[in-house]
Coordinates of C-alpha atoms in Angstrom, one line a residue:
Chain A
M1 CA 95.3 93.8 71.1
K2 CA 95.3 97.4 70.7
L3 CA 98.4 98.0 72.6
F4 CA 100.2 95.4 70.4
R5 CA 98.7 97.1 67.3
S6 CA 100.0 100.4 68.2
M7 CA 103.5 99.0 69.2
R8 CA 103.5 97.4 65.8
L9 CA 102.5 100.7 64.0
F10 CA 105.2 102.6 65.7
F11 CA 108.2 100.3 65.6
S12 CA 109.1 97.3 63.4
F13 CA 111.3 95.3 65.6
I14 CA 114.1 93.1 64.1
L15 CA 116.0 91.3 66.5
V16 CA 119.3 90.2 65.4
L17 CA 121.8 88.5 67.3
L18 CA 125.1 89.4 66.3
L19 CA 128.2 87.6 67.4
F20 CA 131.4 89.4 67.0
S21 CA 134.9 87.9 67.3
C22 CA 136.3 91.3 68.1
K23 CA 135.1 94.7 69.0
K24 CA 136.0 98.1 67.9
D25 CA 137.2 100.5 70.9
N26 CA 134.3 102.1 72.5
E27 CA 131.9 101.3 69.9
I28 CA 129.4 99.1 71.4
V29 CA 127.9 96.4 69.1
P30 CA 124.1 96.7 69.1
V31 CA 122.5 93.5 70.0
D32 CA 119.0 94.6 69.0
N33 CA 118.7 96.4 65.8
F34 CA 115.8 98.5 66.7
A35 CA 114.7 100.5 63.7
F36 CA 113.8 104.1 62.9
R37 CA 110.9 104.0 60.5
K38 CA 110.6 106.7 57.8
P39 CA 106.9 106.9 56.7
S40 CA 107.1 106.6 52.8
Y41 CA 105.6 110.1 52.1
F42 CA 108.0 111.8 54.6
P43 CA 111.2 113.5 53.2
E44 CA 114.6 112.1 54.3
P45 CA 115.2 112.8 58.1
H46 CA 117.6 115.3 59.0
Y47 CA 119.0 113.5 62.1
T48 CA 120.5 110.1 61.1
F49 CA 121.9 108.8 64.4
Q50 CA 125.3 109.2 63.1
N51 CA 127.8 108.3 65.8
N52 CA 124.9 107.5 68.0
A53 CA 123.5 104.2 66.4
L54 CA 120.0 103.6 67.4
T55 CA 119.6 100.9 69.9
R56 CA 116.8 99.8 72.1
S57 CA 118.7 100.3 75.3
R58 CA 119.8 103.8 74.3
F59 CA 116.3 104.7 73.4
N60 CA 115.0 103.4 76.8
L61 CA 117.7 105.3 78.6
G62 CA 116.8 108.4 76.8
R63 CA 113.1 107.8 77.8
D64 CA 114.2 107.3 81.4
L65 CA 115.9 110.6 81.3
F66 CA 113.1 112.4 79.7
Y67 CA 110.7 111.5 82.4
D68 CA 113.2 111.8 85.4
T69 CA 113.2 115.0 87.6
I70 CA 117.0 114.3 88.2
L71 CA 117.5 116.7 85.3
S72 CA 116.2 119.7 87.3
L73 CA 118.0 121.6 90.2
D74 CA 115.7 120.5 92.9
N75 CA 114.5 117.3 91.5
S76 CA 111.0 119.0 91.0
I77 CA 110.4 118.8 87.2
S78 CA 111.3 116.6 84.1
C79 CA 111.0 117.2 80.5
A80 CA 107.6 115.6 80.6
S81 CA 106.4 118.3 82.9
C82 CA 106.3 120.6 80.1
H83 CA 106.0 118.1 77.2
S84 CA 103.2 115.7 78.1
Q85 CA 102.5 112.7 75.8
T86 CA 98.7 113.0 76.3
H87 CA 99.0 116.8 75.2
G88 CA 101.0 115.9 72.0
F89 CA 104.1 116.6 74.1
S90 CA 103.3 120.1 74.7
D91 CA 102.4 121.5 78.2
H92 CA 99.0 121.0 79.7
N93 CA 97.1 123.7 77.8
V94 CA 98.9 126.7 79.5
A95 CA 100.5 129.7 77.7
F96 CA 103.6 129.7 79.8
S97 CA 105.2 126.7 81.5
A98 CA 106.6 126.7 85.2
G99 CA 110.1 125.9 85.8
V100 CA 111.7 125.1 89.1
N101 CA 110.2 127.2 92.0
G102 CA 107.1 127.9 89.6
T103 CA 108.9 130.7 87.6
L104 CA 107.1 131.1 84.3
G105 CA 108.8 131.0 81.0
V106 CA 108.5 133.6 78.3
R107 CA 107.4 131.3 75.3
N108 CA 104.7 128.5 74.9
S109 CA 106.0 125.0 75.1
P110 CA 105.7 123.6 71.6
A111 CA 104.3 120.1 70.7
L112 CA 107.0 117.6 69.9
A113 CA 106.7 115.3 67.1
N114 CA 108.9 114.2 64.0
L115 CA 111.6 116.1 65.5
A116 CA 114.1 113.9 63.5
W117 CA 113.0 115.8 60.4
Y118 CA 113.8 119.3 62.1
P119 CA 116.8 121.4 60.9
S120 CA 116.6 123.5 63.9
F121 CA 114.8 123.7 67.3
M122 CA 113.0 126.6 69.3
W123 CA 110.5 129.2 68.1
D124 CA 113.6 131.2 66.9
G125 CA 115.5 128.2 65.5
G126 CA 118.4 129.0 67.9
V127 CA 119.4 125.2 68.5
N128 CA 120.7 123.5 65.7
N129 CA 121.0 119.8 66.9
I130 CA 118.8 117.4 68.4
E131 CA 121.7 115.9 70.6
T132 CA 122.8 119.3 72.0
F133 CA 119.1 120.4 72.4
S134 CA 118.6 119.3 75.9
V135 CA 121.4 121.6 77.2
A136 CA 118.9 124.4 76.8
P137 CA 116.2 123.3 79.0
I138 CA 118.5 121.9 81.7
T139 CA 120.5 125.0 82.0
N140 CA 117.7 127.7 81.4
P141 CA 117.1 129.4 84.7
L142 CA 113.4 129.5 83.9
E143 CA 113.2 125.8 83.3
M144 CA 115.3 123.2 84.9
H145 CA 117.9 125.6 86.2
E146 CA 120.7 123.1 86.5
T147 CA 124.3 122.8 85.1
I148 CA 125.3 120.1 83.0
F149 CA 128.3 119.4 85.4
Q150 CA 126.0 118.7 88.4
V151 CA 123.5 116.7 86.3
V152 CA 126.3 114.3 85.2
G153 CA 127.5 114.2 88.8
K154 CA 124.1 113.3 89.9
L155 CA 123.8 110.5 87.3
N156 CA 127.2 109.0 88.1
A157 CA 126.1 108.9 91.8
N158 CA 123.2 106.7 90.8
A159 CA 123.9 103.1 90.5
A160 CA 120.8 102.3 88.3
Y161 CA 122.0 105.0 85.7
R162 CA 125.5 103.7 85.8
S163 CA 124.4 100.3 84.8
K164 CA 122.0 101.6 82.1
F165 CA 124.8 103.8 80.5
K166 CA 127.1 100.7 80.6
A167 CA 124.5 98.6 79.0
A168 CA 123.6 101.3 76.4
Y169 CA 127.0 102.9 75.6
D170 CA 129.4 100.6 77.2
V171 CA 130.9 103.4 79.5
D172 CA 132.0 103.0 83.1
S173 CA 131.6 106.8 83.6
I174 CA 128.6 108.6 82.6
T175 CA 129.4 111.6 80.3
D176 CA 127.5 114.7 79.1
Q177 CA 127.7 113.3 75.5
K178 CA 126.2 110.1 76.3
M179 CA 123.2 111.7 78.4
L180 CA 122.6 114.0 75.5
Q181 CA 122.8 111.3 72.8
A182 CA 120.5 109.0 74.7
L183 CA 117.9 112.0 75.2
G184 CA 118.3 112.7 71.3
Q185 CA 117.4 109.0 70.5
Y186 CA 114.2 109.3 72.4
M187 CA 113.3 112.6 70.8
A188 CA 114.2 111.5 67.5
M189 CA 111.7 108.4 68.0
L190 CA 108.6 110.8 68.6
I191 CA 107.1 109.9 65.3
S192 CA 103.6 111.0 64.6
D193 CA 102.2 109.2 61.5
D194 CA 99.0 107.7 62.4
S195 CA 96.5 110.5 62.2
K196 CA 93.5 110.4 60.0
Y197 CA 95.5 112.6 57.6
D198 CA 98.2 109.9 57.6
K199 CA 95.7 107.1 57.2
Y200 CA 94.4 109.0 54.2
R201 CA 97.8 109.4 52.8
K202 CA 98.4 105.5 53.2
G203 CA 94.9 105.0 51.6
T204 CA 93.2 103.5 54.8
Y205 CA 91.0 106.5 55.5
T206 CA 88.5 108.6 53.5
F207 CA 88.0 112.1 54.4
T208 CA 84.3 113.3 55.1
A209 CA 83.0 115.9 52.9
D210 CA 84.1 118.7 55.2
E211 CA 87.5 117.4 55.8
N212 CA 88.0 117.0 52.0
E213 CA 87.0 120.6 51.4
G214 CA 89.0 121.8 54.3
Y215 CA 91.9 120.0 53.0
S216 CA 91.6 121.9 49.7
L217 CA 91.4 125.2 51.3
F218 CA 94.3 124.4 53.5
Q219 CA 96.3 123.5 50.5
S220 CA 95.6 126.8 48.8
K221 CA 95.7 129.1 51.7
C222 CA 98.0 127.5 54.4
A223 CA 100.4 125.0 52.8
S224 CA 102.7 127.6 51.5
C225 CA 104.1 127.7 55.0
H226 CA 102.6 124.9 56.8
T227 CA 103.9 122.4 54.2
E228 CA 102.8 118.6 54.1
P229 CA 103.4 116.2 55.5
L230 CA 105.3 117.9 58.4
F231 CA 103.1 121.0 58.1
T232 CA 106.0 123.3 58.3
D233 CA 108.7 124.3 55.7
F234 CA 110.9 125.3 58.6
S235 CA 111.3 128.8 57.5
F236 CA 111.1 131.6 59.7
R237 CA 108.2 134.2 59.1
N238 CA 106.2 137.0 60.5
N239 CA 102.5 135.9 60.5
G240 CA 101.2 139.3 61.6
L241 CA 100.6 138.8 65.2
D242 CA 102.0 142.2 66.3
A243 CA 102.8 145.5 64.9
V244 CA 105.4 146.1 67.8
F245 CA 107.4 143.1 68.9
A246 CA 107.6 142.2 72.5
D247 CA 109.8 139.1 71.4
L248 CA 112.2 139.5 68.6
G249 CA 112.2 136.0 67.8
R250 CA 114.7 135.0 65.0
G251 CA 116.1 138.5 65.2
L252 CA 117.4 137.5 68.6
I253 CA 119.7 135.0 67.0
T254 CA 120.6 136.6 63.8
Q255 CA 121.0 140.1 65.0
E256 CA 119.3 141.2 61.9
A257 CA 116.4 143.8 62.1
A258 CA 115.0 142.0 59.0
D259 CA 114.3 139.0 61.2
N260 CA 112.5 140.7 64.0
G261 CA 109.2 139.4 64.9
K262 CA 109.9 136.2 62.7
F263 CA 109.3 132.7 64.4
R264 CA 109.8 129.3 62.9
V265 CA 106.5 128.1 61.2
P266 CA 105.2 125.6 63.6
S267 CA 104.1 122.0 62.6
L268 CA 100.4 121.6 63.0
R269 CA 100.4 118.1 63.9
N270 CA 98.0 117.3 66.9
I271 CA 97.1 120.9 66.8
Q272 CA 93.5 120.2 68.2
I273 CA 95.1 119.1 71.5
T274 CA 98.1 121.4 71.8
Y275 CA 96.3 124.9 72.6
P276 CA 96.9 127.5 73.3
Y277 CA 98.6 128.7 70.1
M278 CA 101.4 130.8 68.8
H279 CA 104.9 131.6 70.5
D280 CA 103.2 133.3 73.3
G281 CA 100.1 131.1 73.5
R282 CA 97.7 134.0 72.9
F283 CA 95.0 132.1 71.1
F284 CA 93.1 129.5 72.9
T285 CA 91.0 128.1 70.0
L286 CA 91.5 127.4 66.3
S287 CA 88.7 129.7 65.5
Q288 CA 90.6 132.7 66.9
V289 CA 93.6 131.5 64.9
L290 CA 91.6 131.5 61.7
D291 CA 90.0 135.0 62.6
H292 CA 93.5 136.3 63.1
Y293 CA 94.5 135.2 59.5
S294 CA 91.3 136.6 58.1
T295 CA 90.8 139.7 59.8
G296 CA 93.6 140.2 62.5
I297 CA 96.8 140.5 60.5
Q298 CA 99.0 143.4 62.1
S299 CA 101.2 145.3 59.5
S300 CA 104.9 145.6 60.2
S301 CA 108.0 146.0 58.2
T302 CA 108.8 142.1 58.4
L303 CA 105.2 141.0 57.9
D304 CA 105.2 138.1 55.4
Q305 CA 104.5 139.4 51.9
S306 CA 101.8 136.7 51.3
L307 CA 99.7 138.0 54.3
T308 CA 99.7 141.8 53.6
S309 CA 96.0 141.6 52.9
G310 CA 95.3 138.7 55.1
I311 CA 93.7 135.4 54.1
P312 CA 90.0 136.1 53.2
L313 CA 87.9 133.2 54.7
T314 CA 84.1 132.8 55.2
A315 CA 82.7 131.4 58.2
D316 CA 82.0 128.2 56.5
E317 CA 85.4 127.9 55.0
K318 CA 86.9 128.4 58.6
L319 CA 84.8 125.6 59.9
K320 CA 86.1 123.4 57.1
I321 CA 89.7 124.2 57.6
I322 CA 89.2 123.3 61.4
A323 CA 87.6 119.9 60.5
F324 CA 90.8 119.2 58.5
L325 CA 93.0 120.5 61.0
K326 CA 91.4 117.9 63.6
T327 CA 92.5 115.1 61.0
L328 CA 96.0 115.9 62.3
T329 CA 95.3 114.4 65.7
D330 CA 97.2 111.2 66.3
Y331 CA 95.7 109.2 69.1
T332 CA 98.0 106.3 68.5
F333 CA 101.0 108.7 69.0
M334 CA 99.5 110.0 72.2
A335 CA 98.8 106.6 73.7
N336 CA 101.9 104.8 72.5
P337 CA 103.2 102.8 75.4
D338 CA 106.6 102.8 74.1
L339 CA 106.9 106.5 74.3
S340 CA 105.2 106.8 77.9
E341 CA 106.6 107.2 81.3
P342 CA 108.4 103.9 82.2
V343 CA 107.0 102.0 85.2
H344 CA 110.0 100.9 87.1
Chain B
M1 CA 99.3 89.1 63.2
I2 CA 102.2 90.7 64.7
A3 CA 105.2 90.4 63.0
F4 CA 106.9 90.5 66.4
A5 CA 110.4 89.5 66.0
I6 CA 112.7 88.2 63.5
A7 CA 115.6 86.4 65.3
G8 CA 118.5 86.0 63.2
L9 CA 121.8 84.5 64.4
T10 CA 124.6 86.1 62.5
F11 CA 128.2 85.0 62.8
T12 CA 130.5 87.9 61.8
S13 CA 134.2 87.9 62.1
C14 CA 136.1 90.9 62.0
K15 CA 139.9 91.6 61.6
K16 CA 141.8 92.8 64.5
E17 CA 142.7 96.5 63.9
E18 CA 146.1 96.5 62.6
E19 CA 148.7 96.7 65.1
E20 CA 151.9 98.7 64.8
T21 CA 154.7 96.6 64.3
P22 CA 157.4 97.8 66.6
T23 CA 160.7 98.7 64.8
A24 CA 164.1 99.4 65.9
T25 CA 163.9 102.9 64.9
A26 CA 160.8 104.6 66.0
S27 CA 158.8 106.3 63.1
V28 CA 156.8 108.8 65.2
G29 CA 157.8 111.4 67.6
S30 CA 155.8 114.2 69.3
V31 CA 155.3 118.0 69.0
S32 CA 154.0 120.5 71.5
I33 CA 152.9 124.0 71.4
N34 CA 153.6 125.8 74.5
L35 CA 151.7 128.9 75.0
E36 CA 152.9 131.6 77.5
H37 CA 150.6 134.2 78.6
K38 CA 152.0 137.8 78.8
W39 CA 150.7 141.3 79.5
E40 CA 151.4 144.2 77.1
D41 CA 155.1 143.1 76.5
E42 CA 157.0 139.8 76.9
A43 CA 158.6 141.0 80.2
T44 CA 155.3 140.7 82.1
N45 CA 153.9 137.5 83.1
F46 CA 150.0 137.2 82.9
T47 CA 148.2 135.2 85.5
L48 CA 144.7 135.0 86.9
N49 CA 143.7 137.0 90.0
A50 CA 146.2 139.7 89.6
E51 CA 145.9 143.5 88.7
Y52 CA 146.9 144.8 85.4
I53 CA 146.6 148.2 83.8
H54 CA 145.6 148.1 80.2
P55 CA 147.9 149.8 77.8
V56 CA 145.6 151.4 75.7
T57 CA 142.3 152.0 77.9
N58 CA 144.2 152.4 81.2
D59 CA 141.4 150.2 82.7
T60 CA 142.5 148.2 85.9
L61 CA 141.7 144.5 85.2
N62 CA 141.8 141.5 87.4
F63 CA 141.0 138.4 85.6
T64 CA 139.1 135.3 87.2
T65 CA 138.7 133.5 84.1
M66 CA 140.6 133.2 80.8
K67 CA 140.0 130.4 78.6
Y68 CA 139.8 129.9 74.8
Y69 CA 139.9 127.1 72.2
I70 CA 142.6 126.3 69.7
S71 CA 142.0 123.6 67.2
N72 CA 142.8 121.6 64.2
L73 CA 146.5 121.6 64.4
K74 CA 148.4 120.9 61.2
L75 CA 152.2 120.5 60.5
K76 CA 153.5 121.0 56.9
K77 CA 156.3 118.7 56.0
S78 CA 159.3 119.9 54.0
D79 CA 158.0 118.2 51.0
G80 CA 154.9 120.6 51.1
T81 CA 152.4 118.0 52.2
W82 CA 150.5 118.4 55.5
W83 CA 150.2 116.1 58.5
T84 CA 146.8 116.6 60.3
H85 CA 146.7 116.1 64.1
P86 CA 143.5 114.0 64.6
E87 CA 140.6 115.0 67.0
S88 CA 142.6 118.2 67.4
Y89 CA 140.6 120.3 70.1
F90 CA 142.3 122.2 72.9
L91 CA 140.7 124.3 75.7
V92 CA 143.4 126.5 77.0
D93 CA 142.5 127.4 80.5
L94 CA 144.6 129.6 82.6
E95 CA 143.2 127.9 85.8
N96 CA 145.0 124.9 84.6
E97 CA 148.5 125.2 83.8
S98 CA 148.9 121.8 81.9
S99 CA 146.3 123.1 79.4
T100 CA 148.6 125.7 78.0
K101 CA 150.8 122.9 76.4
L102 CA 149.2 121.5 73.2
M103 CA 150.4 118.0 72.7
M104 CA 150.6 116.2 69.4
S105 CA 151.7 112.7 69.5
N106 CA 152.5 110.3 66.8
V107 CA 153.8 112.8 64.5
P108 CA 155.8 110.9 61.7
V109 CA 159.4 111.5 62.0
G110 CA 160.8 114.4 59.5
T111 CA 161.3 118.0 59.1
Y112 CA 158.4 120.4 59.3
T113 CA 158.4 124.0 58.1
E114 CA 154.9 125.3 59.1
L115 CA 152.2 125.0 61.5
S116 CA 148.4 125.9 60.9
Y117 CA 146.0 126.3 63.7
T118 CA 142.4 127.7 64.2
F119 CA 141.4 130.1 66.7
G120 CA 138.0 128.7 68.0
V121 CA 136.1 125.4 67.0
D122 CA 135.6 124.8 63.5
S123 CA 131.9 125.2 62.2
T124 CA 131.5 121.5 61.7
R125 CA 131.7 120.6 65.3
N126 CA 129.4 123.4 66.2
V127 CA 126.6 121.6 64.5
S128 CA 127.4 118.0 64.9
G129 CA 125.7 117.1 68.1
A130 CA 127.1 116.1 71.4
Q131 CA 130.9 116.0 71.7
T132 CA 133.4 114.8 74.1
G133 CA 136.9 115.7 75.6
A134 CA 137.7 119.4 75.2
L135 CA 134.5 120.0 73.5
S136 CA 132.3 118.5 76.3
I137 CA 129.4 120.7 77.1
A138 CA 130.4 120.2 80.9
N139 CA 133.2 122.5 80.2
N140 CA 130.8 125.4 80.2
M141 CA 131.9 126.8 76.8
F142 CA 128.7 126.3 74.9
W143 CA 125.7 128.4 74.3
S144 CA 122.7 126.4 74.6
W145 CA 119.9 129.0 73.2
N146 CA 121.9 130.0 70.2
S147 CA 123.8 126.7 69.7
G148 CA 127.6 127.1 69.3
Y149 CA 130.8 127.1 71.2
I150 CA 132.0 129.9 73.3
F151 CA 135.6 130.4 71.7
L152 CA 136.8 132.7 74.4
K153 CA 135.9 133.5 77.8
A154 CA 137.5 136.5 79.8
E155 CA 135.9 137.4 83.1
G156 CA 137.0 139.4 86.1
T157 CA 136.6 142.4 88.1
S158 CA 137.5 146.1 87.2
V159 CA 136.8 149.3 89.0
N160 CA 136.4 150.9 85.6
S161 CA 133.2 148.8 85.0
S162 CA 130.0 150.2 86.2
T163 CA 129.0 146.9 87.8
G164 CA 132.6 146.2 89.1
S165 CA 133.0 143.2 86.9
Y166 CA 133.3 142.3 83.2
S167 CA 132.3 139.2 81.3
F168 CA 133.2 138.6 77.6
H169 CA 131.9 135.5 76.0
L170 CA 133.2 135.5 72.4
G171 CA 131.9 133.1 69.7
G172 CA 130.0 132.9 66.3
F173 CA 130.9 130.4 63.7
T174 CA 128.7 131.5 60.7
G175 CA 128.2 134.5 58.4
T176 CA 129.4 137.9 59.0
N177 CA 129.5 137.1 62.7
S178 CA 132.1 134.4 62.5
I179 CA 135.3 134.9 64.7
L180 CA 136.9 131.8 63.3
S181 CA 140.3 132.3 62.1
T182 CA 142.9 129.9 60.8
K183 CA 146.6 130.9 61.2
N184 CA 149.9 129.9 59.7
V185 CA 153.2 130.1 61.3
V186 CA 156.4 129.7 59.2
F187 CA 159.1 128.5 61.4
L188 CA 162.1 129.9 59.5
S189 CA 160.4 133.3 59.9
N190 CA 161.8 133.5 63.5
S191 CA 163.6 130.3 64.1
T192 CA 164.4 126.8 62.9
D193 CA 162.3 124.2 61.4
V194 CA 160.7 121.5 63.6
V195 CA 162.5 118.3 63.3
V196 CA 160.8 115.2 64.4
T197 CA 162.9 112.1 65.5
G198 CA 161.6 109.4 67.3
N199 CA 161.0 109.3 71.1
H200 CA 161.5 112.9 71.3
E201 CA 159.3 116.0 71.8
S202 CA 159.8 119.1 69.7
E203 CA 158.6 122.2 71.2
I204 CA 156.9 125.2 69.4
H205 CA 156.8 128.3 71.7
M206 CA 154.1 130.8 71.3
I207 CA 152.8 133.9 73.2
T208 CA 149.4 135.1 73.8
F209 CA 148.6 138.5 75.1
P210 CA 145.0 138.8 76.8
D211 CA 145.3 142.7 76.8
K212 CA 144.9 142.6 73.0
L213 CA 141.2 142.0 73.5
W214 CA 140.5 145.7 74.2
N215 CA 143.1 147.4 71.8
T216 CA 140.3 148.6 69.5
S217 CA 137.2 147.8 71.4
G218 CA 138.0 150.2 74.3
S219 CA 137.4 150.4 77.9
V220 CA 135.1 148.2 80.0
S221 CA 133.5 151.3 81.2
N222 CA 131.6 151.4 77.9
T223 CA 131.0 147.7 77.5
N224 CA 131.5 145.2 80.3
T225 CA 129.5 142.2 79.0
I226 CA 129.3 140.5 75.7
H227 CA 127.4 137.0 75.7
M228 CA 126.5 136.7 72.0
P229 CA 128.2 136.9 68.5
G230 CA 128.1 140.3 66.9
A231 CA 130.4 143.0 65.6
M232 CA 132.2 143.7 68.9
A233 CA 132.9 140.2 69.6
K234 CA 134.4 140.0 66.2
M235 CA 136.5 143.0 66.8
M236 CA 137.9 141.8 70.1
A237 CA 138.4 138.2 68.9
N238 CA 140.5 139.4 65.8
D239 CA 142.7 141.6 68.0
F240 CA 143.2 138.8 70.2
S241 CA 144.1 135.9 67.7
N242 CA 146.0 138.3 65.5
G243 CA 148.1 139.1 68.7
I244 CA 149.2 135.5 69.3
V245 CA 152.9 135.6 68.5
F246 CA 155.3 132.7 67.3
E247 CA 158.5 132.8 69.3
H248 CA 160.8 129.8 68.7
V249 CA 161.2 126.1 67.9
H250 CA 163.2 124.0 70.3
N251 CA 164.1 120.7 68.8

């Protein structure tokens, strides 16, 4: 029952059998209209599946790829190695992730949720599209260390993938475009909207007194950057971690000194589960994060204006904000069988 | 209580895409842009894996890679309207001779006075997700960490470089670092108009000079690597794209 309930909460299935008398070249006719569901209080999504109409078989293919080590140089790691469902699709509570041969990356693996609403990806916003996104981890020497050309070759040499791509995209030969589009579909369907906070928004949960006070404090002290309901406004800001920047962040992308030390405001969905925190995973607990905002802000030329004197918080207020942050944990999402590693 | 599935059976009919009716006189022909690559002057052919002395910097350069994007070809009809070549993306790669001919087929018959083309890949395609053909990411002309196409790659070896090699990856499609540029060629400036008659290929001949890359930017002893957008990439790309010259039309 629980399984069906969560499935129902996540997807609404409408199976429509369409019979066409003719077919447009290349464009496969979706036989199952498997739907993208926008929660009513979410804004319009950024990714709209344009030229990549959502279907069950394409989503399933994207999921297969996400969990398959075939995307890495030595078939040792998959996307899921660093983005684990039970950890809110972040890494297993480590600051830096191990790529092929165990080489460590330089930034913390972010939690993945509601990516269809993201206008840009990465801590520095360097990637502009969910479809082209996967090129970055596949080709990064510190991550999967492969080439797109090689991956496409490996997939084409695999009969099971050939038939899955044929079924999903009606192609006889697998191309990088279709591989990236399938991965894009899976990622765009990582929708987290069943936390206590969401139930509160839907009117099916009442906050406890602490959660409610924490919510008010959050709205007045944090929401200017961590804006509801996605808990980010997607802007790039310096929240005062360092006076001298080891990682220039957004400045690496724009080449503007005014962007040095700025990072995209991260979403706080599933934040209780996805420690350690910040782009370099420096804080292991939420109370360390709140101590940072109240007494640890480091001054620098790009520090966000609103943080110049920190965010004054009493010990009690910190506890209440943490109580609220824990309402963002979505166990339905982290246990949703539709998003889990497929059993073959 | 699961609204599990709503199975509907829909019969949809659609019209066959309009087929072109074959007529006695063909209504379309083809036009090609033929790019020749030269070093310094029109007398010196440029190829990969050969040594050249740079006319401005005196660097000795031996290219292993030279490739770049040309896109969005358009032809101006004698009545002033433009014909737009659909899906117009070309990766010119000196490793592959056939890529130096940019073919436009199904060009309506008529007289054309002007060509317009873009050096690089328009900003739309830089943000529109996974592409195919010349824009496939498997062509290795895409920056993954700072999304966008690499418009030009020039790589090779040089005794003047401190590392013995050079690698210039030029790109950038937004803001001040954009190196996109659209060029117009008026055929009468140097030749005759393009006359498209059915079942025939008209040729536009142009010359690209890879040496232009370093005309302002200077020796590879100062900078031997560029792998991101920026002021120097812009300087090199501008010199390169401004240096592509129109030769003649061959109808």
